[in-house]
XYZ file of C-alpha atoms in Angstrom:
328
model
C -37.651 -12.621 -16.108
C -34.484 -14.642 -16.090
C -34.693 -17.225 -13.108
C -31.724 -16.464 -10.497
C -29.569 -18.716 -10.015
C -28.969 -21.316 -7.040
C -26.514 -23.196 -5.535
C -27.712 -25.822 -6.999
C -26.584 -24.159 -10.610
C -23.255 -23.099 -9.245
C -22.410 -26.813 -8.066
C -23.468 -28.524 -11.889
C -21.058 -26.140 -13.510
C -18.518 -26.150 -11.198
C -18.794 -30.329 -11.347
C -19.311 -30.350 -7.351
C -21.483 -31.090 -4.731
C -23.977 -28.615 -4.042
C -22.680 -29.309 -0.002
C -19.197 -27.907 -1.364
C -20.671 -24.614 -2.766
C -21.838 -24.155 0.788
C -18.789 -25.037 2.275
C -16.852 -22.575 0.203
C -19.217 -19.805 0.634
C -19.063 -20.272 4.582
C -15.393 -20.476 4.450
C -15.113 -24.217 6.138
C -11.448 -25.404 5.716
C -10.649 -28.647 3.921
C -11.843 -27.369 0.533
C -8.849 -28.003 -1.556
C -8.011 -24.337 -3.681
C -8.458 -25.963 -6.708
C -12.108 -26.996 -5.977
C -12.689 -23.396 -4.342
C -11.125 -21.657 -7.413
C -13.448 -23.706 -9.560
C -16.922 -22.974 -7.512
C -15.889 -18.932 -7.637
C -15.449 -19.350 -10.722
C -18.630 -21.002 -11.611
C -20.008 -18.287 -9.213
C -18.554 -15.630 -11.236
C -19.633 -16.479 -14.685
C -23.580 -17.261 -13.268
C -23.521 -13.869 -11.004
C -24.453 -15.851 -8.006
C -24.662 -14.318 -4.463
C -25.248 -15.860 -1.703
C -28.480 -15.408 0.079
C -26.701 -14.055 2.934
C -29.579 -13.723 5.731
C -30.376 -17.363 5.181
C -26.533 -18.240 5.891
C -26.395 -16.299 8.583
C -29.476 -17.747 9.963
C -27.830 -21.138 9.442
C -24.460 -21.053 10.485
C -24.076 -17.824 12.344
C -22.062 -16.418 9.449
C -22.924 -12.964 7.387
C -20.850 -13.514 4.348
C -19.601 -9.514 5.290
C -16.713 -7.546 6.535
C -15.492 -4.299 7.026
C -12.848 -1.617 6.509
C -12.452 1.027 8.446
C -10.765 4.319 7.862
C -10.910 7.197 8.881
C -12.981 10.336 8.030
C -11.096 12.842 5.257
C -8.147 10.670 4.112
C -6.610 9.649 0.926
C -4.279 7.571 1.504
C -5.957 4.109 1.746
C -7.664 4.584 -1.462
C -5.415 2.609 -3.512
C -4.778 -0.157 -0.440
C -9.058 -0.732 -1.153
C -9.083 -1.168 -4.690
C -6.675 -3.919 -3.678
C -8.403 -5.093 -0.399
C -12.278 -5.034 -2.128
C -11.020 -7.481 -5.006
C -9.853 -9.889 -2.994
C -12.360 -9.954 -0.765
C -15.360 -10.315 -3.787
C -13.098 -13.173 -5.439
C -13.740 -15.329 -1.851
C -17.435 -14.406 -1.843
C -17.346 -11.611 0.531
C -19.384 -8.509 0.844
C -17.330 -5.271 2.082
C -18.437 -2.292 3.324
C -15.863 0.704 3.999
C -17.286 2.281 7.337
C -15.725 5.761 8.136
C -14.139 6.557 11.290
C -14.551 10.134 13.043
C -11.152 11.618 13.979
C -12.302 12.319 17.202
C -10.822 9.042 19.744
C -13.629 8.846 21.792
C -16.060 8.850 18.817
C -13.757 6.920 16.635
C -13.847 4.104 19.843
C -17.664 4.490 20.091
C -18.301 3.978 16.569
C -15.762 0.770 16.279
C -17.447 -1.179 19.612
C -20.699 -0.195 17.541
C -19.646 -2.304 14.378
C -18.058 -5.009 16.112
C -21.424 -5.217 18.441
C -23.494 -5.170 15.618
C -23.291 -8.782 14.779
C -23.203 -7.652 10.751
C -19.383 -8.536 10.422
C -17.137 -12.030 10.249
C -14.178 -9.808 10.176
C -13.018 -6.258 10.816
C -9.994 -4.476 8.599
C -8.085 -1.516 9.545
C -5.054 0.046 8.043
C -4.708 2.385 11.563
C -4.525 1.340 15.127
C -7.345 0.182 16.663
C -8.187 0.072 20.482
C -9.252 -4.369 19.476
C -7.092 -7.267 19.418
C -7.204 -9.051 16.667
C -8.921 -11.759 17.892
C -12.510 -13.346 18.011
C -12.005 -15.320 21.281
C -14.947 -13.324 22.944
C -17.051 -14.682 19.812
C -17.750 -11.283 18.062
C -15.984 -10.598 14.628
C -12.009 -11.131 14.043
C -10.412 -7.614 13.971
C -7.119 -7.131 12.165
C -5.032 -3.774 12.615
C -2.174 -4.426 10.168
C -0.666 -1.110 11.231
C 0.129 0.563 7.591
C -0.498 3.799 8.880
C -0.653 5.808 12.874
C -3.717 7.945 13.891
C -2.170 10.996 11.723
C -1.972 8.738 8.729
C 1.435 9.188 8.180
C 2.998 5.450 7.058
C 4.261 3.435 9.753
C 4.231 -0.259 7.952
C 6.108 -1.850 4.911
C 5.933 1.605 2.879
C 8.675 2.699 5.785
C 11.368 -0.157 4.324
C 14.066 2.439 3.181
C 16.076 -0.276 1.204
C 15.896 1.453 -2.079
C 17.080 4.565 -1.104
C 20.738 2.598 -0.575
C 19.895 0.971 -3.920
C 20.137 3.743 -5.332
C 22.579 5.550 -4.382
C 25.140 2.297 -4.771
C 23.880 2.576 -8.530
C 24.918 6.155 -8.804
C 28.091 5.202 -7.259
C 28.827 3.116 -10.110
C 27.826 5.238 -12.238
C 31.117 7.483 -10.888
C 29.021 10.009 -8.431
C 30.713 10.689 -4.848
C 28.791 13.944 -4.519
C 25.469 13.842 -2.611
C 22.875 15.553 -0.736
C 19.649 14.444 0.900
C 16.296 16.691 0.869
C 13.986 15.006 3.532
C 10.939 15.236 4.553
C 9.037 16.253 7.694
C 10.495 14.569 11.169
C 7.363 13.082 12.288
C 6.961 10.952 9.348
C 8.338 7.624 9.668
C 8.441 7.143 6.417
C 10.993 10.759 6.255
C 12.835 9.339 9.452
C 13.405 5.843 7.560
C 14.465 7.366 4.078
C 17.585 10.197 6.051
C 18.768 7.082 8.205
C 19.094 4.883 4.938
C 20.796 7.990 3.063
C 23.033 8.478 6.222
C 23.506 4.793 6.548
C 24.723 4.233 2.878
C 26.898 7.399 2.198
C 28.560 6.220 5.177
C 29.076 2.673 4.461
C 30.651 3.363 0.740
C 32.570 6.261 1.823
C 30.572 8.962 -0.655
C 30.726 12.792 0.002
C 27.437 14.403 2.010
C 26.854 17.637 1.389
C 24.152 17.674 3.715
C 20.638 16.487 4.438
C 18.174 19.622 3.928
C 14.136 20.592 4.474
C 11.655 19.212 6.446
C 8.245 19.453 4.065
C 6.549 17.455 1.528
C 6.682 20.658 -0.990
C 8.291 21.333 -4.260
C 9.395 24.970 -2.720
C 11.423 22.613 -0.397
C 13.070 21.357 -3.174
C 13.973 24.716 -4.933
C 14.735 26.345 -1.585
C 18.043 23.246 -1.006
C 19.359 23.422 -4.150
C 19.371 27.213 -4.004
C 21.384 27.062 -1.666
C 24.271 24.777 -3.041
C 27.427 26.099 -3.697
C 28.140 27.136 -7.177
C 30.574 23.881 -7.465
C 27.983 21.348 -5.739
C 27.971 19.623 -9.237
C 28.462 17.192 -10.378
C 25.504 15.606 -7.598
C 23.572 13.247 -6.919
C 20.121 14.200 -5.261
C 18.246 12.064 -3.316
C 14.840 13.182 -2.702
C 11.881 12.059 0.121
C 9.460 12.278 -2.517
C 8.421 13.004 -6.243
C 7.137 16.385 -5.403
C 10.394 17.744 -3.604
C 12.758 15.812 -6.122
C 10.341 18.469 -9.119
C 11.354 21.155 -7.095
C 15.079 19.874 -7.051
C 15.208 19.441 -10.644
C 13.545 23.173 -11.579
C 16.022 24.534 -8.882
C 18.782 22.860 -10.867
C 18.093 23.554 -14.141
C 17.041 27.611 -13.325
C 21.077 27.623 -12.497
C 22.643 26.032 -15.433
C 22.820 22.923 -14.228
C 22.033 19.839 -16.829
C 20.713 16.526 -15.672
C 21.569 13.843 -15.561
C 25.135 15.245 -16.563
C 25.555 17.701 -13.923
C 23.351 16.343 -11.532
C 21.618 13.258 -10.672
C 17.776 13.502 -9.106
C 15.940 10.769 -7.730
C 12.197 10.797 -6.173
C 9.788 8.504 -4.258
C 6.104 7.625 -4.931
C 5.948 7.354 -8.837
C 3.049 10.420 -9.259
C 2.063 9.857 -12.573
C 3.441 13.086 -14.200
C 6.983 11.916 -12.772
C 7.247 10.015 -16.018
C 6.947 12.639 -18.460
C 8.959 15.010 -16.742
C 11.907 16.525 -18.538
C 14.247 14.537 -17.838
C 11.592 11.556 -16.415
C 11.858 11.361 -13.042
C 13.766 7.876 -11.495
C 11.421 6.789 -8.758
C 10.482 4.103 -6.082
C 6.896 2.815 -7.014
C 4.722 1.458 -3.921
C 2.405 -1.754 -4.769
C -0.251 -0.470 -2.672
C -2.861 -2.665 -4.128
C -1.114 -5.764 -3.785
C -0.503 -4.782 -0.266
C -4.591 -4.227 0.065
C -5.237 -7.632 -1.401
C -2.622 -9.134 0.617
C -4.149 -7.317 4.318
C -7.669 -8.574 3.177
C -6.269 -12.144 2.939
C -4.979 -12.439 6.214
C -8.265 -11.218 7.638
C -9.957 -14.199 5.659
C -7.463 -16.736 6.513
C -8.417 -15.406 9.897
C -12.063 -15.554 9.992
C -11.957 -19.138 8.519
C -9.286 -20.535 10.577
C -6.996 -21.077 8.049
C -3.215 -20.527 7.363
C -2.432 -16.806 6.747
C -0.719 -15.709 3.088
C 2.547 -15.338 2.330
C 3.748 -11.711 2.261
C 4.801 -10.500 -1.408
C 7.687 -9.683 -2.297
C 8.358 -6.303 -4.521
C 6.225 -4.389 -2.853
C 8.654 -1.315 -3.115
C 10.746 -1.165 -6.788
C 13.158 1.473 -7.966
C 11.440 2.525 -11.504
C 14.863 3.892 -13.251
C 15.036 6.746 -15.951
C 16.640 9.543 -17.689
C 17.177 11.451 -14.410
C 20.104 9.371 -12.996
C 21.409 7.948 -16.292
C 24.867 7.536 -16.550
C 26.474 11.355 -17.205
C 28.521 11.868 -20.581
């Protein structure tokens, strides 16, 4: 059987002292990156893990944390496969702990894990009833706030800015004809993307023909350009999402109308299929990943005592094609 290996392995490839593996792997500032990168790396290409009940014996630490989200949800999926990365690449352990929907049992179950001594740090994409700080000497907890108790976004996926991106484009293109289908009221996200159409159709002097619907559905979609006057064209269609902007563009075409020539259809959310649509879709693709990665390293920096990240830029980019080229 192949001997596993130490800490003492890990510091002879890395070239280091075998006192700096443990100061890596217990997060103690003053370990330059460069030496850090080099012992995870090291770490990495042995497939060395900590013995984490000894740490924790030692210094108090677990070499753990946890995200929490709650029960039946999508959406953070893609913020974890960012958020679990990161976390492995510092020599973390994370565990994704489900919340119930029900507030008192969601509040029960969260003073449970941070009681539980198990965790240096505590993530959550939702609002938590915890500060997100350790000064009563249990585990740091970080709300970053992406999302409210429905789920519906609340954080940087609610930045609207490339909804006047692109409709400034399409004014260059020559369009002065638009219309807005939204989405549902009580999304922030909806609220943020009809102020920003509002906002910009306003500020270049463009035509509105309206802002119309208030769901998430491709029927929506259909249902507004239905009812457009026979002479709406040529238009420019600014859609909440990729599903309603399909509906939009299957309205449109079901009365004649050609895109991008006689109208103009943009989405939001990049689905997959919105690329091989006929014409492909132009849509505003959402880095949720590096978002994940990026929440996960402001819990370390927390738990260590360190300097939090920067926040990326380009989280939110306008993916441009056939749908809003320029019209013959």
């Amino acid at each position: 059987m192949d001997k596993r290996p130490t800490s003492h392995d890990v510091a002879h490839l890395a070239g280091v002292s075998q006192s700096t593996v443990s100061f890596v792997f217990t997060g103690r500032a003053g370990i330059s990156e460069a030496t850090r990168d080099r012992v995870l790396r090291a770490a990495s290409e042995l497939n060395y893990r900590p013995n984490l009940a000894a740490r924790s014996m030692r210094t108090h630490r677990t070499g753990r944390l946890a995200v929490v989200v709650p029960i039946a949800t999508m959406n953070p999926l893609t913020l974890l496969s960012g958020a679990i990365p990161a976390a492995r690449e510092e020599g973390y352990v994370v565990e994704v702990v489900s919340l119930p929907e029900d507030p008192t049992a969601r509040d029960e179950r969260l003073s449970e894990l941070v009681d539980s001594g198990q965790y240096e740090g505590v993530l959550a994409f939702t609002p938590l009833p915890f500060t997100d700080t350790n000064g009563g000497g249990g585990p740091v907890v970080l709300s970053v706030g992406e999302f409210d108790d429905a789920m519906h976004m609340t954080g940087e996926f609610t930045d609207s800015r490339p909804i006047a991106e692109m409709i400034e484009r399409l004014a260059e293109q020559g369009h002065r004809r638009f219309v807005h289908l939204a989405g549902p009221d009580d999304f922030p996200s909806a609220r943020a993307r009809r102020a920003a159409y509002l906002d910009t159709i306003a500020r270049l002097g463009l035509e509105s023909l309206g802002v119309f619907g208030d769901e998430w559905s491709g029927s929506a979609g259909e249902a507004a350009v239905d009812a457009l006057p026979s002479d709406a064209p040529p238009l420019a269609v600014i859609a909440a999402n990729d599903v309603i902007a399909t509906g939009a563009i299957r309205a449109a075409t079901r009365r004649g109308w050609t895109l991008p020539d006689d109208v103009a259809v943009t989405g939001w959310d990049d689905h997959p299929q919105s690329a091989f649509l006929v014409p492909s879709l132009t849509s505003v693709s959402q880095d949720r990943e590096r978002l994940g990665a990026y929440s996960m390293h402001r819990l370390i920096a927390a738990v260590r005592g360190g300097e939090p990240p920067t926040k990326p830029d380009g989280l939110l980019t306008v993916i441009w094609r056939e749908s809003t080229e320029s019209p013959r």
